Amino acid sequence: MSLLLQLPRELRDLIYAYVVAVDVPPESLTMEKIDRIPHYEVWNHKKFAEFLPSIYRTNKQLEQEVAPLFLRNTRLCISSMSQCILMTKWLLTVGRGFESTLCLQIHLSQRYQDFPDLATTYEIVWAFILRCSNLTDLVLVVDCYRCTPADKRAQLAFLRLENLIGVKSLRRLVLRVPVCGKLIMQVSFWLRDVFWQERGDVHVRLQTISGIDLKDFGSQSEEDV
């Protein structure tokens, strides 16, 4: 390993890219390629080192050199309060950890049972998203409709989707919503009349929870819900 560290940093970065298996460089990412990004479900691992490349665990220098590359080429999936807190703590130990996080999949879920107050939970989750200052790609899964208020306007306020406008570096947004009740229509209207008016630079795709396309904002084709 000492021989590796004696190599020029540029050459080490090429080796790291091979180890991390960079298939879709961030600069070539499109909406159609998002699903090709290797994704790691944080909730399946008790320790972050368990899903990081083994080279990451060799020593502290390699840890700091490999982690940002891993983050830039990974879609991290978070679906619980405890996972969000764990990830926050880990990113604080990585040099430019939040800045290196480019792609996230976040579940605004009724499964947040590790923290009883959903409103407070969402505040913390949104704070985490907004802290990723270079975030370009976000898959937001809303499967908490049973927990949201009955009033249609209150539903949107409860989910705090307006925070998406503040993700300044965002370029692609996939929003997955359950196809039942009025929520999906309200989200569709909000995307069209509010979000896309403010953030026309973002390619937005509205999907069902299972990933079926419903509407596309920002491309030549646009299907009605």
mmCIF file of C-alpha atoms in Angstrom:
data_model
loop_
_atom_site.group_PDB
_atom_site.id
_atom_site.type_symbol
_atom_site.label_atom_id
_atom_site.label_comp_id
_atom_site.label_asym_id
_atom_site.label_seq_id
_atom_site.Cartn_x
_atom_site.Cartn_y
_atom_site.Cartn_z
ATOM 1 C CA MET A 1 0.000 0.000 0.000
ATOM 2 C CA SER A 2 2.942 2.322 0.615
ATOM 3 C CA LEU A 3 3.825 1.897 -3.080
ATOM 4 C CA LEU A 4 0.360 3.107 -4.044
ATOM 5 C CA LEU A 5 0.740 6.228 -1.932
ATOM 6 C CA GLN A 6 4.079 6.959 -3.611
ATOM 7 C CA LEU A 7 2.370 7.272 -6.989
ATOM 8 C CA PRO A 8 1.349 10.733 -8.257
ATOM 9 C CA ARG A 9 -2.109 11.765 -7.095
ATOM 10 C CA GLU A 10 -3.410 11.883 -10.672
ATOM 11 C CA LEU A 11 -2.463 8.226 -11.163
ATOM 12 C CA ARG A 12 -3.916 7.246 -7.803
ATOM 13 C CA ASP A 13 -7.196 8.883 -8.814
ATOM 14 C CA LEU A 14 -7.311 6.708 -11.944
ATOM 15 C CA ILE A 15 -6.806 3.615 -9.791
ATOM 16 C CA TYR A 16 -9.513 4.762 -7.387
ATOM 17 C CA ALA A 17 -11.907 5.308 -10.298
ATOM 18 C CA TYR A 18 -11.282 1.727 -11.447
ATOM 19 C CA VAL A 19 -11.839 0.352 -7.938
ATOM 20 C CA VAL A 20 -15.009 2.406 -7.398
ATOM 21 C CA ALA A 21 -16.199 1.353 -10.891
ATOM 22 C CA VAL A 22 -17.116 4.743 -12.314
ATOM 23 C CA ASP A 23 -19.475 3.751 -15.145
ATOM 24 C CA VAL A 24 -21.360 7.034 -15.549
ATOM 25 C CA PRO A 25 -19.142 10.077 -14.954
ATOM 26 C CA PRO A 26 -21.145 12.940 -13.356
ATOM 27 C CA GLU A 27 -20.474 15.244 -16.295
ATOM 28 C CA SER A 28 -22.173 12.802 -18.707
ATOM 29 C CA LEU A 29 -25.235 12.125 -16.564
ATOM 30 C CA THR A 30 -28.699 12.456 -18.089
ATOM 31 C CA MET A 31 -32.184 11.671 -16.792
ATOM 32 C CA GLU A 32 -32.105 8.320 -18.593
ATOM 33 C CA LYS A 33 -28.796 7.373 -16.957
ATOM 34 C CA ILE A 34 -29.785 8.025 -13.335
ATOM 35 C CA ASP A 35 -30.790 4.407 -12.763
ATOM 36 C CA ARG A 36 -27.375 3.282 -13.999
ATOM 37 C CA ILE A 37 -25.627 4.985 -11.100
ATOM 38 C CA PRO A 38 -24.598 2.388 -8.502
ATOM 39 C CA HIS A 39 -26.898 2.935 -5.548
ATOM 40 C CA TYR A 40 -26.246 1.987 -1.970
ATOM 41 C CA GLU A 41 -29.063 1.515 0.486
ATOM 42 C CA VAL A 42 -27.719 2.965 3.695
ATOM 43 C CA TRP A 43 -30.326 1.185 5.812
ATOM 44 C CA ASN A 44 -28.936 -2.240 4.876
ATOM 45 C CA HIS A 45 -25.622 -1.589 6.588
ATOM 46 C CA LYS A 46 -24.764 -0.983 10.214
ATOM 47 C CA LYS A 47 -21.459 0.636 9.335
ATOM 48 C CA PHE A 48 -20.710 2.775 6.313
ATOM 49 C CA ALA A 49 -17.404 0.957 5.813
ATOM 50 C CA GLU A 50 -19.394 -2.160 4.929
ATOM 51 C CA PHE A 51 -20.592 -0.717 1.623
ATOM 52 C CA LEU A 52 -17.547 1.378 0.790
ATOM 53 C CA PRO A 53 -14.837 -0.128 -1.454
ATOM 54 C CA SER A 54 -12.368 -2.212 0.556
ATOM 55 C CA ILE A 55 -9.552 0.162 -0.391
ATOM 56 C CA TYR A 56 -11.362 2.775 1.708
ATOM 57 C CA ARG A 57 -10.614 0.825 4.884
ATOM 58 C CA THR A 58 -6.856 0.561 4.310
ATOM 59 C CA ASN A 59 -5.720 3.720 6.075
ATOM 60 C CA LYS A 60 -6.845 7.260 6.852
ATOM 61 C CA GLN A 61 -5.202 8.862 3.825
ATOM 62 C CA LEU A 62 -6.879 6.490 1.394
ATOM 63 C CA GLU A 63 -10.136 6.920 3.274
ATOM 64 C CA GLN A 64 -10.060 10.666 2.665
ATOM 65 C CA GLU A 65 -8.956 10.296 -0.968
ATOM 66 C CA VAL A 66 -11.438 7.587 -1.979
ATOM 67 C CA ALA A 67 -14.569 8.745 -0.124
ATOM 68 C CA PRO A 68 -15.187 11.935 -2.196
ATOM 69 C CA LEU A 69 -14.829 9.969 -5.450
ATOM 70 C CA PHE A 70 -17.197 7.316 -4.128
ATOM 71 C CA LEU A 71 -19.754 9.963 -3.167
ATOM 72 C CA ARG A 72 -19.557 11.733 -6.533
ATOM 73 C CA ASN A 73 -20.352 8.492 -8.357
ATOM 74 C CA THR A 74 -22.947 6.947 -6.060
ATOM 75 C CA ARG A 75 -26.660 7.356 -5.412
ATOM 76 C CA LEU A 76 -27.106 7.100 -1.658
ATOM 77 C CA CYS A 77 -30.559 5.836 -0.632
ATOM 78 C CA ILE A 78 -31.927 6.987 2.719
ATOM 79 C CA SER A 79 -35.305 5.934 4.069
ATOM 80 C CA SER A 80 -35.258 6.471 7.828
ATOM 81 C CA MET A 81 -34.469 9.109 10.394
ATOM 82 C CA SER A 82 -31.634 7.096 11.925
ATOM 83 C CA GLN A 83 -30.051 6.593 8.495
ATOM 84 C CA CYS A 84 -30.178 10.330 7.836
ATOM 85 C CA ILE A 85 -28.473 11.067 11.162
ATOM 86 C CA LEU A 86 -25.844 8.363 10.573
ATOM 87 C CA MET A 87 -25.076 9.696 7.111
ATOM 88 C CA THR A 88 -24.804 13.252 8.433
ATOM 89 C CA LYS A 89 -22.277 12.165 11.057
ATOM 90 C CA TRP A 90 -20.259 10.205 8.507
ATOM 91 C CA LEU A 91 -20.162 12.999 5.925
ATOM 92 C CA LEU A 92 -18.815 15.338 8.594
ATOM 93 C CA THR A 93 -15.768 13.056 8.929
ATOM 94 C CA VAL A 94 -15.040 13.142 5.187
ATOM 95 C CA GLY A 95 -13.223 16.075 3.648
ATOM 96 C CA ARG A 96 -15.795 17.889 1.491
ATOM 97 C CA GLY A 97 -18.258 15.097 2.230
ATOM 98 C CA PHE A 98 -21.452 17.092 1.731
ATOM 99 C CA GLU A 99 -19.954 18.958 -1.227
ATOM 100 C CA SER A 100 -19.042 15.647 -2.901
ATOM 101 C CA THR A 101 -22.562 14.224 -2.605
ATOM 102 C CA LEU A 102 -24.110 14.695 -6.053
ATOM 103 C CA CYS A 103 -26.946 12.152 -6.165
ATOM 104 C CA LEU A 104 -29.443 11.133 -3.474
ATOM 105 C CA GLN A 105 -32.549 8.992 -3.218
ATOM 106 C CA ILE A 106 -34.653 10.106 -0.257
ATOM 107 C CA HIS A 107 -37.868 8.509 0.997
ATOM 108 C CA LEU A 108 -40.397 10.818 2.634
ATOM 109 C CA SER A 109 -42.011 7.774 4.097
ATOM 110 C CA GLN A 110 -44.644 6.658 6.545
ATOM 111 C CA ARG A 111 -42.007 4.091 7.506
ATOM 112 C CA TYR A 112 -40.182 6.736 9.545
ATOM 113 C CA GLN A 113 -41.169 4.842 12.663
ATOM 114 C CA ASP A 114 -37.834 5.386 14.402
ATOM 115 C CA PHE A 115 -38.957 8.954 15.113
ATOM 116 C CA PRO A 116 -42.633 9.563 15.956
ATOM 117 C CA ASP A 117 -42.918 13.228 14.924
ATOM 118 C CA LEU A 118 -43.033 13.196 11.114
ATOM 119 C CA ALA A 119 -43.023 16.991 10.808
ATOM 120 C CA THR A 120 -39.767 17.245 12.778
ATOM 121 C CA THR A 121 -38.352 14.308 10.847
ATOM 122 C CA TYR A 122 -39.002 16.049 7.542
ATOM 123 C CA GLU A 123 -37.290 19.200 8.815
ATOM 124 C CA ILE A 124 -34.134 17.194 9.516
ATOM 125 C CA VAL A 125 -34.297 15.350 6.193
ATOM 126 C CA TRP A 126 -34.716 18.584 4.229
ATOM 127 C CA ALA A 127 -31.848 20.160 6.176
ATOM 128 C CA PHE A 128 -29.697 17.213 5.109
ATOM 129 C CA ILE A 129 -30.683 17.604 1.443
ATOM 130 C CA LEU A 130 -30.034 21.350 1.450
ATOM 131 C CA ARG A 131 -26.654 20.817 3.075
ATOM 132 C CA CYS A 132 -25.499 18.896 -0.020
ATOM 133 C CA SER A 133 -24.598 22.125 -1.784
ATOM 134 C CA ASN A 134 -23.536 20.520 -5.091
ATOM 135 C CA LEU A 135 -26.449 18.085 -5.362
ATOM 136 C CA THR A 136 -27.363 17.690 -9.042
ATOM 137 C CA ASP A 137 -29.668 14.650 -8.992
ATOM 138 C CA LEU A 138 -32.438 13.824 -6.539
ATOM 139 C CA VAL A 139 -34.898 10.936 -6.521
ATOM 140 C CA LEU A 140 -37.596 11.869 -3.996
ATOM 141 C CA VAL A 141 -40.016 9.079 -3.081
ATOM 142 C CA VAL A 142 -43.216 10.247 -1.362
ATOM 143 C CA ASP A 143 -44.994 7.210 0.061
ATOM 144 C CA CYS A 144 -46.387 8.779 3.219
ATOM 145 C CA TYR A 145 -49.836 9.781 1.951
ATOM 146 C CA ARG A 146 -51.598 7.990 4.814
ATOM 147 C CA CYS A 147 -49.833 10.265 7.280
ATOM 148 C CA THR A 148 -50.443 13.564 5.538
ATOM 149 C CA PRO A 149 -53.313 15.934 6.382
ATOM 150 C CA ALA A 150 -56.566 15.429 4.484
ATOM 151 C CA ASP A 151 -56.722 18.954 3.072
ATOM 152 C CA LYS A 152 -55.012 19.072 -0.339
ATOM 153 C CA ARG A 153 -53.109 22.301 0.284
ATOM 154 C CA ALA A 154 -52.061 21.111 3.716
ATOM 155 C CA GLN A 155 -50.642 17.953 2.140
ATOM 156 C CA LEU A 156 -48.173 19.926 0.047
ATOM 157 C CA ALA A 157 -47.259 22.173 2.960
ATOM 158 C CA PHE A 158 -46.683 19.125 5.156
ATOM 159 C CA LEU A 159 -44.281 17.569 2.633
ATOM 160 C CA ARG A 160 -42.397 20.901 2.314
ATOM 161 C CA LEU A 161 -41.695 20.399 -1.359
ATOM 162 C CA GLU A 162 -41.022 24.126 -1.662
ATOM 163 C CA ASN A 163 -37.566 23.353 -0.275
ATOM 164 C CA LEU A 164 -36.735 21.889 -3.689
ATOM 165 C CA ILE A 165 -36.582 25.414 -5.107
ATOM 166 C CA GLY A 166 -33.668 26.121 -2.768
ATOM 167 C CA VAL A 167 -31.518 23.243 -4.068
ATOM 168 C CA LYS A 168 -29.628 25.610 -6.358
ATOM 169 C CA SER A 169 -27.331 23.077 -8.035
ATOM 170 C CA LEU A 170 -30.172 20.655 -8.849
ATOM 171 C CA ARG A 171 -30.364 19.641 -12.518
ATOM 172 C CA ARG A 172 -32.520 16.503 -12.490
ATOM 173 C CA LEU A 173 -35.423 15.658 -10.179
ATOM 174 C CA VAL A 174 -37.378 12.397 -10.155
ATOM 175 C CA LEU A 175 -40.454 12.665 -7.941
ATOM 176 C CA ARG A 176 -42.307 9.424 -7.170
ATOM 177 C CA VAL A 177 -45.791 9.771 -5.708
ATOM 178 C CA PRO A 178 -48.552 7.206 -4.950
ATOM 179 C CA VAL A 179 -51.321 7.144 -7.576
ATOM 180 C CA CYS A 180 -54.246 7.373 -5.194
ATOM 181 C CA GLY A 181 -56.204 10.205 -3.689
ATOM 182 C CA LYS A 182 -55.652 13.786 -4.802
ATOM 183 C CA LEU A 183 -51.997 14.078 -3.808
ATOM 184 C CA ILE A 184 -50.501 13.167 -7.164
ATOM 185 C CA MET A 185 -52.644 15.764 -8.963
ATOM 186 C CA GLN A 186 -51.674 18.440 -6.462
ATOM 187 C CA VAL A 187 -48.008 17.586 -6.851
ATOM 188 C CA SER A 188 -48.334 17.686 -10.642
ATOM 189 C CA PHE A 189 -49.978 21.124 -10.568
ATOM 190 C CA TRP A 190 -47.387 22.393 -8.081
ATOM 191 C CA LEU A 191 -44.530 21.195 -10.272
ATOM 192 C CA ARG A 192 -46.046 22.891 -13.326
ATOM 193 C CA ASP A 193 -47.275 26.142 -11.782
ATOM 194 C CA VAL A 194 -44.709 26.782 -9.048
ATOM 195 C CA PHE A 195 -41.525 24.747 -9.180
ATOM 196 C CA TRP A 196 -40.935 24.712 -12.908
ATOM 197 C CA GLN A 197 -41.744 28.420 -13.194
ATOM 198 C CA GLU A 198 -38.987 29.131 -10.660
ATOM 199 C CA ARG A 199 -36.587 26.382 -11.737
ATOM 200 C CA GLY A 200 -37.013 25.906 -15.452
ATOM 201 C CA ASP A 201 -33.381 24.770 -15.557
ATOM 202 C CA VAL A 202 -34.292 21.512 -13.790
ATOM 203 C CA HIS A 203 -35.419 18.448 -15.741
ATOM 204 C CA VAL A 204 -38.323 17.049 -13.718
ATOM 205 C CA ARG A 205 -39.920 13.639 -14.092
ATOM 206 C CA LEU A 206 -43.056 12.688 -12.161
ATOM 207 C CA GLN A 207 -43.459 8.948 -11.623
ATOM 208 C CA THR A 208 -45.553 6.456 -9.725
ATOM 209 C CA ILE A 209 -44.000 4.801 -6.679
ATOM 210 C CA SER A 210 -43.098 1.840 -8.881
ATOM 211 C CA GLY A 211 -41.240 4.101 -11.330
ATOM 212 C CA ILE A 212 -43.759 4.407 -14.185
ATOM 213 C CA ASP A 213 -43.429 7.772 -15.955
ATOM 214 C CA LEU A 214 -46.438 10.096 -15.654
ATOM 215 C CA LYS A 215 -45.239 13.539 -16.679
ATOM 216 C CA ASP A 216 -42.037 15.129 -17.893
ATOM 217 C CA PHE A 217 -41.042 18.781 -17.449
ATOM 218 C CA GLY A 218 -37.979 19.929 -19.295
ATOM 219 C CA SER A 219 -37.935 17.639 -22.336
ATOM 220 C CA GLN A 220 -39.585 17.811 -25.753
ATOM 221 C CA SER A 221 -42.319 15.315 -24.817
ATOM 222 C CA GLU A 222 -44.810 15.962 -22.047
ATOM 223 C CA GLU A 223 -47.436 13.432 -21.014
ATOM 224 C CA ASP A 224 -50.488 14.412 -19.023
ATOM 225 C CA VAL A 225 -51.205 12.690 -15.743
#
